[in-house]
Short mmCIF file of N, CA, C and O in Angstrom, two decimals:
data_model
loop_
_atom_site.label_atom_id
_atom_site.label_comp_id
_atom_site.label_asym_id
_atom_site.label_seq_id
_atom_site.Cartn_x
_atom_site.Cartn_y
_atom_site.Cartn_z
N UNK A 1 44.21 17.22 -16.90
CA UNK A 1 42.94 17.89 -17.07
C UNK A 1 42.59 18.57 -15.75
O UNK A 1 42.70 17.98 -14.69
N UNK A 2 42.11 19.76 -15.86
CA UNK A 2 41.79 20.53 -14.68
C UNK A 2 40.52 20.01 -14.02
O UNK A 2 39.67 19.36 -14.64
N UNK A 3 40.40 20.35 -12.75
CA UNK A 3 39.26 19.88 -11.95
C UNK A 3 37.94 20.42 -12.48
O UNK A 3 36.94 19.69 -12.53
N UNK A 4 37.91 21.65 -12.91
CA UNK A 4 36.64 22.20 -13.38
C UNK A 4 36.18 21.54 -14.67
O UNK A 4 35.00 21.39 -14.91
N UNK A 5 37.12 21.11 -15.53
CA UNK A 5 36.73 20.39 -16.74
C UNK A 5 36.19 19.00 -16.39
O UNK A 5 35.22 18.53 -17.00
N UNK A 6 36.82 18.36 -15.45
CA UNK A 6 36.32 17.06 -14.99
C UNK A 6 34.91 17.21 -14.42
O UNK A 6 34.03 16.39 -14.69
N UNK A 7 34.74 18.23 -13.62
CA UNK A 7 33.43 18.47 -13.02
C UNK A 7 32.38 18.78 -14.09
O UNK A 7 31.24 18.32 -14.02
N UNK A 8 32.76 19.55 -15.13
CA UNK A 8 31.84 19.87 -16.22
C UNK A 8 31.45 18.60 -16.98
O UNK A 8 30.27 18.39 -17.29
N UNK A 9 32.41 17.72 -17.28
CA UNK A 9 32.12 16.46 -17.96
C UNK A 9 31.20 15.57 -17.09
O UNK A 9 30.29 14.92 -17.60
N UNK A 10 31.48 15.57 -15.81
CA UNK A 10 30.64 14.79 -14.89
C UNK A 10 29.21 15.30 -14.93
O UNK A 10 28.26 14.52 -15.00
N UNK A 11 29.00 16.60 -14.84
CA UNK A 11 27.65 17.17 -14.84
C UNK A 11 26.92 16.91 -16.15
O UNK A 11 25.72 16.63 -16.17
N UNK A 12 27.65 16.99 -17.26
CA UNK A 12 27.03 16.71 -18.57
C UNK A 12 26.58 15.25 -18.62
O UNK A 12 25.45 14.94 -19.03
N UNK A 13 27.42 14.34 -18.21
CA UNK A 13 27.05 12.92 -18.20
C UNK A 13 25.92 12.62 -17.23
O UNK A 13 25.02 11.84 -17.53
N UNK A 14 25.96 13.24 -16.09
CA UNK A 14 24.90 13.05 -15.09
C UNK A 14 23.56 13.56 -15.62
O UNK A 14 22.53 12.92 -15.45
N UNK A 15 23.58 14.70 -16.32
CA UNK A 15 22.36 15.27 -16.89
C UNK A 15 21.78 14.35 -17.96
O UNK A 15 20.58 14.10 -18.01
N UNK A 16 22.64 13.84 -18.84
CA UNK A 16 22.17 12.90 -19.85
C UNK A 16 21.59 11.63 -19.21
O UNK A 16 20.58 11.09 -19.66
N UNK A 17 22.24 11.14 -18.19
CA UNK A 17 21.75 9.95 -17.49
C UNK A 17 20.39 10.18 -16.86
O UNK A 17 19.50 9.33 -16.96
N UNK A 18 20.21 11.33 -16.21
CA UNK A 18 18.89 11.65 -15.64
C UNK A 18 17.82 11.74 -16.71
O UNK A 18 16.69 11.30 -16.53
N UNK A 19 18.18 12.32 -17.85
CA UNK A 19 17.23 12.44 -18.95
C UNK A 19 16.77 11.06 -19.42
O UNK A 19 15.58 10.82 -19.61
N UNK A 20 17.70 10.14 -19.63
CA UNK A 20 17.35 8.81 -20.11
C UNK A 20 16.55 8.01 -19.09
O UNK A 20 15.61 7.31 -19.44
N UNK A 21 16.91 8.11 -17.83
CA UNK A 21 16.17 7.40 -16.79
C UNK A 21 14.75 7.96 -16.67
O UNK A 21 13.78 7.21 -16.56
N UNK A 22 14.61 9.27 -16.73
CA UNK A 22 13.29 9.89 -16.67
C UNK A 22 12.45 9.50 -17.88
O UNK A 22 11.27 9.17 -17.74
N UNK A 23 13.04 9.50 -19.06
CA UNK A 23 12.32 9.12 -20.27
C UNK A 23 11.88 7.66 -20.22
O UNK A 23 10.81 7.30 -20.72
N UNK A 24 12.67 6.82 -19.57
CA UNK A 24 12.34 5.41 -19.50
C UNK A 24 11.15 5.16 -18.56
O UNK A 24 10.33 4.28 -18.82
N UNK A 25 11.02 5.91 -17.47
CA UNK A 25 9.99 5.65 -16.48
C UNK A 25 8.74 6.51 -16.61
O UNK A 25 7.79 6.30 -15.88
N UNK A 26 8.72 7.48 -17.50
CA UNK A 26 7.52 8.30 -17.67
C UNK A 26 6.42 7.45 -18.29
O UNK A 26 6.61 6.73 -19.25
N UNK A 27 5.22 7.54 -17.71
CA UNK A 27 4.08 6.81 -18.24
C UNK A 27 3.95 5.39 -17.75
O UNK A 27 2.98 4.72 -18.08
N UNK A 28 4.88 4.91 -16.98
CA UNK A 28 4.80 3.55 -16.46
C UNK A 28 4.32 3.60 -15.02
O UNK A 28 4.60 4.55 -14.29
N UNK A 29 3.61 2.60 -14.63
CA UNK A 29 3.09 2.52 -13.27
C UNK A 29 4.11 1.80 -12.39
O UNK A 29 3.98 0.61 -12.11
N UNK A 30 5.15 2.51 -12.02
CA UNK A 30 6.20 1.91 -11.19
C UNK A 30 6.00 2.30 -9.74
O UNK A 30 5.60 3.42 -9.42
N UNK A 31 6.24 1.36 -8.86
CA UNK A 31 6.11 1.59 -7.42
C UNK A 31 7.35 1.04 -6.73
O UNK A 31 7.94 0.06 -7.16
N UNK A 32 7.70 1.67 -5.65
CA UNK A 32 8.82 1.21 -4.84
C UNK A 32 8.29 0.84 -3.46
O UNK A 32 8.23 1.68 -2.57
N UNK A 33 7.83 -0.38 -3.32
CA UNK A 33 7.27 -0.85 -2.06
C UNK A 33 8.32 -1.66 -1.32
O UNK A 33 8.38 -2.88 -1.43
N UNK A 34 9.14 -0.97 -0.57
CA UNK A 34 10.21 -1.63 0.14
C UNK A 34 9.82 -2.06 1.55
O UNK A 34 10.38 -2.99 2.08
N UNK A 35 8.88 -1.36 2.15
CA UNK A 35 8.52 -1.64 3.53
C UNK A 35 7.40 -2.68 3.59
O UNK A 35 6.56 -2.74 2.69
N UNK A 36 7.36 -3.51 4.63
CA UNK A 36 6.37 -4.57 4.71
C UNK A 36 4.92 -4.07 4.67
O UNK A 36 4.07 -4.69 4.05
N UNK A 37 4.64 -2.95 5.32
CA UNK A 37 3.29 -2.41 5.32
C UNK A 37 2.83 -2.09 3.89
O UNK A 37 1.73 -2.46 3.48
N UNK A 38 3.68 -1.45 3.12
CA UNK A 38 3.33 -1.08 1.74
C UNK A 38 3.20 -2.32 0.86
O UNK A 38 2.33 -2.37 -0.01
N UNK A 39 4.03 -3.32 1.08
CA UNK A 39 3.93 -4.55 0.29
C UNK A 39 2.61 -5.27 0.52
O UNK A 39 1.95 -5.71 -0.42
N UNK A 40 2.22 -5.40 1.78
CA UNK A 40 0.97 -6.11 2.10
C UNK A 40 -0.22 -5.36 1.53
O UNK A 40 -1.09 -5.96 0.89
N UNK A 41 -0.28 -4.06 1.73
CA UNK A 41 -1.41 -3.28 1.23
C UNK A 41 -1.47 -3.30 -0.29
O UNK A 41 -2.55 -3.41 -0.87
N UNK A 42 -0.33 -3.22 -0.95
CA UNK A 42 -0.30 -3.29 -2.42
C UNK A 42 -0.77 -4.65 -2.91
O UNK A 42 -1.51 -4.74 -3.89
N UNK A 43 -0.35 -5.71 -2.24
CA UNK A 43 -0.77 -7.05 -2.62
C UNK A 43 -2.28 -7.21 -2.46
O UNK A 43 -2.94 -7.80 -3.33
N UNK A 44 -2.84 -6.69 -1.38
CA UNK A 44 -4.29 -6.81 -1.16
C UNK A 44 -5.07 -5.98 -2.17
O UNK A 44 -6.15 -6.39 -2.61
N UNK A 45 -4.57 -4.82 -2.54
CA UNK A 45 -5.28 -3.97 -3.50
C UNK A 45 -5.27 -4.54 -4.90
O UNK A 45 -6.19 -4.31 -5.68
N UNK A 46 -4.22 -5.28 -5.26
CA UNK A 46 -4.09 -5.77 -6.63
C UNK A 46 -4.79 -7.10 -6.88
O UNK A 46 -4.83 -7.55 -8.02
N UNK A 47 -5.33 -7.72 -5.85
CA UNK A 47 -6.04 -8.98 -6.01
C UNK A 47 -7.54 -8.72 -6.10
O UNK A 47 -8.02 -7.70 -5.63
N UNK A 48 -8.29 -9.69 -6.67
CA UNK A 48 -9.75 -9.56 -6.61
C UNK A 48 -10.19 -9.55 -5.14
O UNK A 48 -9.72 -10.35 -4.34
N UNK A 49 -11.07 -8.62 -4.80
CA UNK A 49 -11.46 -8.40 -3.41
C UNK A 49 -12.91 -8.84 -3.23
O UNK A 49 -13.79 -8.45 -3.99
N UNK A 50 -13.15 -9.66 -2.21
CA UNK A 50 -14.50 -10.16 -1.92
C UNK A 50 -14.86 -9.84 -0.47
O UNK A 50 -13.98 -9.58 0.36
N UNK A 51 -16.16 -9.82 -0.20
CA UNK A 51 -16.67 -9.55 1.14
C UNK A 51 -17.34 -10.80 1.69
O UNK A 51 -18.11 -11.45 0.98
N UNK A 52 -17.08 -11.12 2.94
CA UNK A 52 -17.78 -12.23 3.58
C UNK A 52 -19.19 -11.78 3.94
O UNK A 52 -19.53 -10.60 3.86
N UNK A 53 -20.03 -12.72 4.35
CA UNK A 53 -21.40 -12.39 4.74
C UNK A 53 -21.42 -11.45 5.93
O UNK A 53 -22.23 -10.52 6.00
N UNK A 54 -20.53 -11.67 6.87
CA UNK A 54 -20.45 -10.82 8.07
C UNK A 54 -20.05 -9.38 7.70
O UNK A 54 -20.64 -8.42 8.19
N UNK A 55 -19.05 -9.25 6.82
CA UNK A 55 -18.63 -7.91 6.38
C UNK A 55 -19.72 -7.23 5.56
O UNK A 55 -19.93 -6.02 5.70
N UNK A 56 -20.44 -7.98 4.75
CA UNK A 56 -21.53 -7.39 3.97
C UNK A 56 -22.64 -6.87 4.86
O UNK A 56 -23.22 -5.81 4.60
N UNK A 57 -22.94 -7.61 5.94
CA UNK A 57 -23.98 -7.13 6.85
C UNK A 57 -23.53 -5.87 7.60
O UNK A 57 -24.34 -4.98 7.86
N UNK A 58 -22.26 -5.76 7.92
CA UNK A 58 -21.75 -4.55 8.57
C UNK A 58 -21.78 -3.38 7.59
O UNK A 58 -22.13 -2.26 7.96
N UNK A 59 -21.44 -3.62 6.33
CA UNK A 59 -21.49 -2.56 5.32
C UNK A 59 -22.92 -2.06 5.10
O UNK A 59 -23.14 -0.89 4.81
N UNK A 60 -23.90 -2.93 5.26
CA UNK A 60 -25.29 -2.53 5.06
C UNK A 60 -25.83 -1.68 6.22
O UNK A 60 -26.88 -1.08 6.11
N UNK A 61 -25.09 -1.61 7.34
CA UNK A 61 -25.53 -0.79 8.47
C UNK A 61 -25.43 0.70 8.18
O UNK A 61 -26.11 1.49 8.81
N UNK A 62 -24.55 1.11 7.27
CA UNK A 62 -24.50 2.49 6.84
C UNK A 62 -23.44 3.36 7.48
O UNK A 62 -23.19 4.46 7.00
N UNK A 63 -22.80 2.94 8.53
CA UNK A 63 -21.78 3.78 9.17
C UNK A 63 -20.44 3.68 8.46
O UNK A 63 -19.52 4.46 8.73
N UNK A 64 -20.29 2.75 7.54
CA UNK A 64 -19.07 2.57 6.75
C UNK A 64 -19.48 2.17 5.34
O UNK A 64 -20.53 1.56 5.14
N UNK A 65 -18.67 2.56 4.38
CA UNK A 65 -18.96 2.15 3.00
C UNK A 65 -17.68 1.67 2.31
O UNK A 65 -16.61 1.63 2.91
N UNK A 66 -17.81 1.30 1.05
CA UNK A 66 -16.67 0.71 0.34
C UNK A 66 -15.55 1.72 0.11
O UNK A 66 -14.39 1.33 -0.03
N UNK A 67 -15.86 3.01 0.09
CA UNK A 67 -14.82 4.02 -0.04
C UNK A 67 -13.89 4.00 1.17
O UNK A 67 -12.67 4.14 1.03
N UNK A 68 -14.47 3.83 2.36
CA UNK A 68 -13.66 3.73 3.57
C UNK A 68 -12.76 2.50 3.53
O UNK A 68 -11.62 2.55 3.98
N UNK A 69 -13.28 1.41 2.98
CA UNK A 69 -12.49 0.18 2.86
C UNK A 69 -11.31 0.41 1.92
O UNK A 69 -10.16 0.06 2.22
N UNK A 70 -11.57 1.04 0.77
CA UNK A 70 -10.50 1.31 -0.20
C UNK A 70 -9.46 2.26 0.37
O UNK A 70 -8.26 2.06 0.17
N UNK A 71 -9.90 3.28 1.09
CA UNK A 71 -8.95 4.21 1.71
C UNK A 71 -8.10 3.52 2.77
O UNK A 71 -6.90 3.80 2.89
N UNK A 72 -8.70 2.63 3.53
CA UNK A 72 -7.95 1.89 4.55
C UNK A 72 -6.94 0.96 3.89
O UNK A 72 -5.81 0.82 4.38
N UNK A 73 -7.30 0.34 2.77
CA UNK A 73 -6.36 -0.53 2.06
C UNK A 73 -5.26 0.27 1.35
O UNK A 73 -4.26 -0.30 0.93
N UNK A 74 -5.45 1.58 1.22
CA UNK A 74 -4.43 2.42 0.61
C UNK A 74 -3.54 3.08 1.65
O UNK A 74 -2.32 3.09 1.53
N UNK A 75 -4.16 3.62 2.71
CA UNK A 75 -3.41 4.42 3.68
C UNK A 75 -3.35 3.80 5.08
O UNK A 75 -2.83 4.42 5.99
N UNK A 76 -3.88 2.60 5.25
CA UNK A 76 -3.94 1.99 6.57
C UNK A 76 -2.61 1.47 7.07
O UNK A 76 -1.61 1.46 6.36
N UNK A 77 -2.64 1.03 8.32
CA UNK A 77 -1.45 0.45 8.96
C UNK A 77 -1.74 -1.00 9.31
O UNK A 77 -2.71 -1.31 9.98
N UNK A 78 -0.86 -1.89 8.87
CA UNK A 78 -1.00 -3.32 9.16
C UNK A 78 -0.43 -3.58 10.55
O UNK A 78 0.70 -3.18 10.85
N UNK A 79 -1.20 -4.24 11.40
CA UNK A 79 -0.74 -4.62 12.73
C UNK A 79 -0.10 -6.00 12.63
O UNK A 79 -0.78 -7.02 12.64
N UNK A 80 1.21 -6.02 12.51
CA UNK A 80 1.92 -7.28 12.28
C UNK A 80 1.99 -8.15 13.53
O UNK A 80 2.30 -9.33 13.43
N UNK A 81 1.71 -7.59 14.71
CA UNK A 81 1.66 -8.41 15.92
C UNK A 81 0.49 -9.39 15.87
O UNK A 81 0.58 -10.50 16.39
N UNK A 82 -0.61 -8.97 15.27
CA UNK A 82 -1.80 -9.81 15.18
C UNK A 82 -1.98 -10.41 13.79
O UNK A 82 -2.93 -11.16 13.57
N UNK A 83 -1.11 -10.09 12.86
CA UNK A 83 -1.28 -10.49 11.47
C UNK A 83 -0.31 -11.58 11.07
O UNK A 83 0.50 -12.03 11.86
N UNK A 84 -0.40 -11.95 9.78
CA UNK A 84 0.45 -12.96 9.16
C UNK A 84 0.26 -14.32 9.83
O UNK A 84 1.22 -15.08 9.99
N UNK A 85 -0.96 -14.62 10.22
CA UNK A 85 -1.31 -15.88 10.87
C UNK A 85 -2.04 -16.76 9.85
O UNK A 85 -2.95 -16.30 9.17
N UNK A 86 -1.61 -18.01 9.74
CA UNK A 86 -2.23 -18.94 8.80
C UNK A 86 -3.68 -19.20 9.17
O UNK A 86 -4.00 -19.51 10.31
N UNK A 87 -4.56 -19.06 8.19
CA UNK A 87 -5.98 -19.38 8.33
C UNK A 87 -6.35 -20.20 7.11
O UNK A 87 -6.55 -19.65 6.03
N UNK A 88 -6.42 -21.49 7.27
CA UNK A 88 -6.68 -22.36 6.12
C UNK A 88 -5.54 -22.26 5.13
O UNK A 88 -4.39 -22.50 5.47
N UNK A 89 -5.87 -21.88 3.89
CA UNK A 89 -4.83 -21.75 2.87
C UNK A 89 -4.40 -20.29 2.68
O UNK A 89 -3.65 -20.00 1.75
N UNK A 90 -4.84 -19.40 3.55
CA UNK A 90 -4.48 -17.99 3.45
C UNK A 90 -3.85 -17.47 4.72
O UNK A 90 -3.60 -18.22 5.66
N UNK A 91 -3.60 -16.18 4.74
CA UNK A 91 -3.04 -15.52 5.92
C UNK A 91 -3.95 -14.37 6.33
O UNK A 91 -4.48 -13.66 5.48
N UNK A 92 -4.09 -14.18 7.64
CA UNK A 92 -4.95 -13.14 8.19
C UNK A 92 -4.13 -11.89 8.45
O UNK A 92 -3.03 -11.96 9.00
N UNK A 93 -4.68 -10.74 8.04
CA UNK A 93 -4.05 -9.46 8.30
C UNK A 93 -5.06 -8.54 8.97
O UNK A 93 -6.22 -8.48 8.56
N UNK A 94 -4.63 -7.83 10.01
CA UNK A 94 -5.44 -6.82 10.69
C UNK A 94 -4.92 -5.46 10.26
O UNK A 94 -3.74 -5.15 10.45
N UNK A 95 -5.80 -4.66 9.68
CA UNK A 95 -5.42 -3.35 9.15
C UNK A 95 -6.21 -2.27 9.87
O UNK A 95 -7.44 -2.34 9.93
N UNK A 96 -5.51 -1.28 10.40
CA UNK A 96 -6.16 -0.17 11.09
C UNK A 96 -6.25 1.02 10.14
O UNK A 96 -5.29 1.36 9.45
N UNK A 97 -7.42 1.63 10.10
CA UNK A 97 -7.62 2.79 9.24
C UNK A 97 -8.69 3.70 9.81
O UNK A 97 -9.14 3.52 10.95
N UNK A 98 -9.11 4.66 8.99
CA UNK A 98 -10.14 5.61 9.41
C UNK A 98 -11.19 5.73 8.33
O UNK A 98 -10.90 5.60 7.14
N UNK A 99 -12.41 6.03 8.78
CA UNK A 99 -13.49 6.32 7.84
C UNK A 99 -13.41 7.79 7.44
O UNK A 99 -12.58 8.55 7.94
N UNK A 100 -14.30 8.19 6.57
CA UNK A 100 -14.36 9.58 6.16
C UNK A 100 -14.73 10.47 7.34
O UNK A 100 -14.33 11.61 7.44
N UNK A 101 -15.49 9.93 8.30
CA UNK A 101 -15.91 10.67 9.49
C UNK A 101 -14.90 10.58 10.64
O UNK A 101 -15.24 10.84 11.78
N UNK A 102 -13.68 10.14 10.36
CA UNK A 102 -12.59 9.99 11.33
C UNK A 102 -12.88 8.96 12.42
O UNK A 102 -12.37 9.06 13.52
N UNK A 103 -13.68 7.97 12.12
CA UNK A 103 -13.91 6.85 13.03
C UNK A 103 -12.84 5.79 12.76
O UNK A 103 -12.65 5.37 11.62
N UNK A 104 -12.13 5.36 13.79
CA UNK A 104 -11.08 4.36 13.63
C UNK A 104 -11.73 2.99 13.45
O UNK A 104 -12.62 2.61 14.21
N UNK A 105 -11.26 2.26 12.44
CA UNK A 105 -11.79 0.93 12.16
C UNK A 105 -10.64 -0.07 12.05
O UNK A 105 -9.49 0.30 11.79
N UNK A 106 -10.98 -1.33 12.27
CA UNK A 106 -10.06 -2.44 12.06
C UNK A 106 -10.66 -3.37 11.03
O UNK A 106 -11.82 -3.79 11.16
N UNK A 107 -9.89 -3.70 10.01
CA UNK A 107 -10.33 -4.64 8.99
C UNK A 107 -9.58 -5.95 9.19
O UNK A 107 -8.37 -5.96 9.38
N UNK A 108 -10.31 -7.03 9.15
CA UNK A 108 -9.70 -8.36 9.18
C UNK A 108 -9.81 -8.94 7.77
O UNK A 108 -10.90 -9.23 7.30
N UNK A 109 -8.66 -9.07 7.11
CA UNK A 109 -8.62 -9.52 5.73
C UNK A 109 -7.86 -10.83 5.65
O UNK A 109 -6.78 -10.97 6.24
N UNK A 110 -8.43 -11.79 4.94
CA UNK A 110 -7.76 -13.07 4.69
C UNK A 110 -7.17 -12.99 3.28
O UNK A 110 -7.88 -12.76 2.31
N UNK A 111 -5.86 -13.15 3.20
CA UNK A 111 -5.14 -13.03 1.93
C UNK A 111 -4.84 -14.43 1.39
O UNK A 111 -3.98 -15.13 1.91
N UNK A 112 -5.56 -14.82 0.35
CA UNK A 112 -5.31 -16.09 -0.33
C UNK A 112 -4.38 -15.82 -1.51
O UNK A 112 -4.10 -14.68 -1.85
N UNK A 113 -3.93 -16.88 -2.15
CA UNK A 113 -3.00 -16.70 -3.27
C UNK A 113 -3.67 -16.06 -4.48
O UNK A 113 -3.01 -15.39 -5.27
N UNK A 114 -4.98 -16.25 -4.62
CA UNK A 114 -5.67 -15.73 -5.80
C UNK A 114 -6.68 -14.62 -5.51
O UNK A 114 -7.17 -13.98 -6.43
N UNK A 115 -7.00 -14.38 -4.24
CA UNK A 115 -7.98 -13.34 -3.90
C UNK A 115 -7.76 -12.89 -2.46
O UNK A 115 -7.03 -13.51 -1.69
N UNK A 116 -8.44 -11.80 -2.10
CA UNK A 116 -8.44 -11.29 -0.74
C UNK A 116 -9.90 -11.19 -0.29
O UNK A 116 -10.75 -10.73 -1.05
N UNK A 117 -10.17 -11.64 0.94
CA UNK A 117 -11.54 -11.64 1.46
C UNK A 117 -11.59 -10.81 2.73
O UNK A 117 -10.84 -11.07 3.68
N UNK A 118 -12.47 -9.81 2.75
CA UNK A 118 -12.70 -9.02 3.95
C UNK A 118 -13.63 -9.82 4.85
O UNK A 118 -14.79 -10.05 4.52
N UNK A 119 -13.10 -10.25 5.97
CA UNK A 119 -13.87 -11.14 6.87
C UNK A 119 -14.67 -10.35 7.89
O UNK A 119 -15.82 -10.70 8.16
N UNK A 120 -14.09 -9.30 8.47
CA UNK A 120 -14.77 -8.60 9.55
C UNK A 120 -14.34 -7.14 9.58
O UNK A 120 -13.22 -6.80 9.21
N UNK A 121 -15.24 -6.27 10.04
CA UNK A 121 -14.98 -4.85 10.22
C UNK A 121 -15.35 -4.52 11.66
O UNK A 121 -16.44 -4.84 12.12
N UNK A 122 -14.42 -3.89 12.37
CA UNK A 122 -14.66 -3.55 13.78
C UNK A 122 -14.47 -2.05 13.97
O UNK A 122 -13.49 -1.48 13.51
N UNK A 123 -15.42 -1.44 14.67
CA UNK A 123 -15.32 -0.03 15.02
C UNK A 123 -14.57 0.07 16.35
O UNK A 123 -14.92 -0.61 17.32
N UNK A 124 -13.55 0.91 16.42
CA UNK A 124 -12.75 1.07 17.62
C UNK A 124 -13.24 2.33 18.34
O UNK A 124 -13.28 3.41 17.79
N UNK A 125 -13.63 2.15 19.61
CA UNK A 125 -14.08 3.27 20.43
C UNK A 125 -12.93 3.70 21.32
O UNK A 125 -12.39 2.92 22.06
N UNK A 126 -12.59 4.98 21.25
CA UNK A 126 -11.51 5.50 22.10
C UNK A 126 -12.07 6.30 23.23
O UNK A 126 -12.99 7.00 23.19
#
């Protein structure tokens, strides 16, 4: 069999394979979280989220709101040097993000097995 026929058969099979894989994954909420930062943030977003009294008082000050918290939990960077420390039955994570006004913030989140609790919010002055 000639090389061009082999190549044509290969392309036909490859096209059918792409079609079936695409048809299988359309409409499904699939994610590929291979990196540690993406795994931690995805885990925190998918759990019930609660605010501590300290975080609630900071939110009531008005310079930050829950939209900034959600954006930080989506696009933030986990500081693993200060994170993954046992606190009671959970682990503490420090997440750096930005507010809508481009103010850098640090979130201290305690990740329990059944929920995530925002413990503290810190404004970083540069």
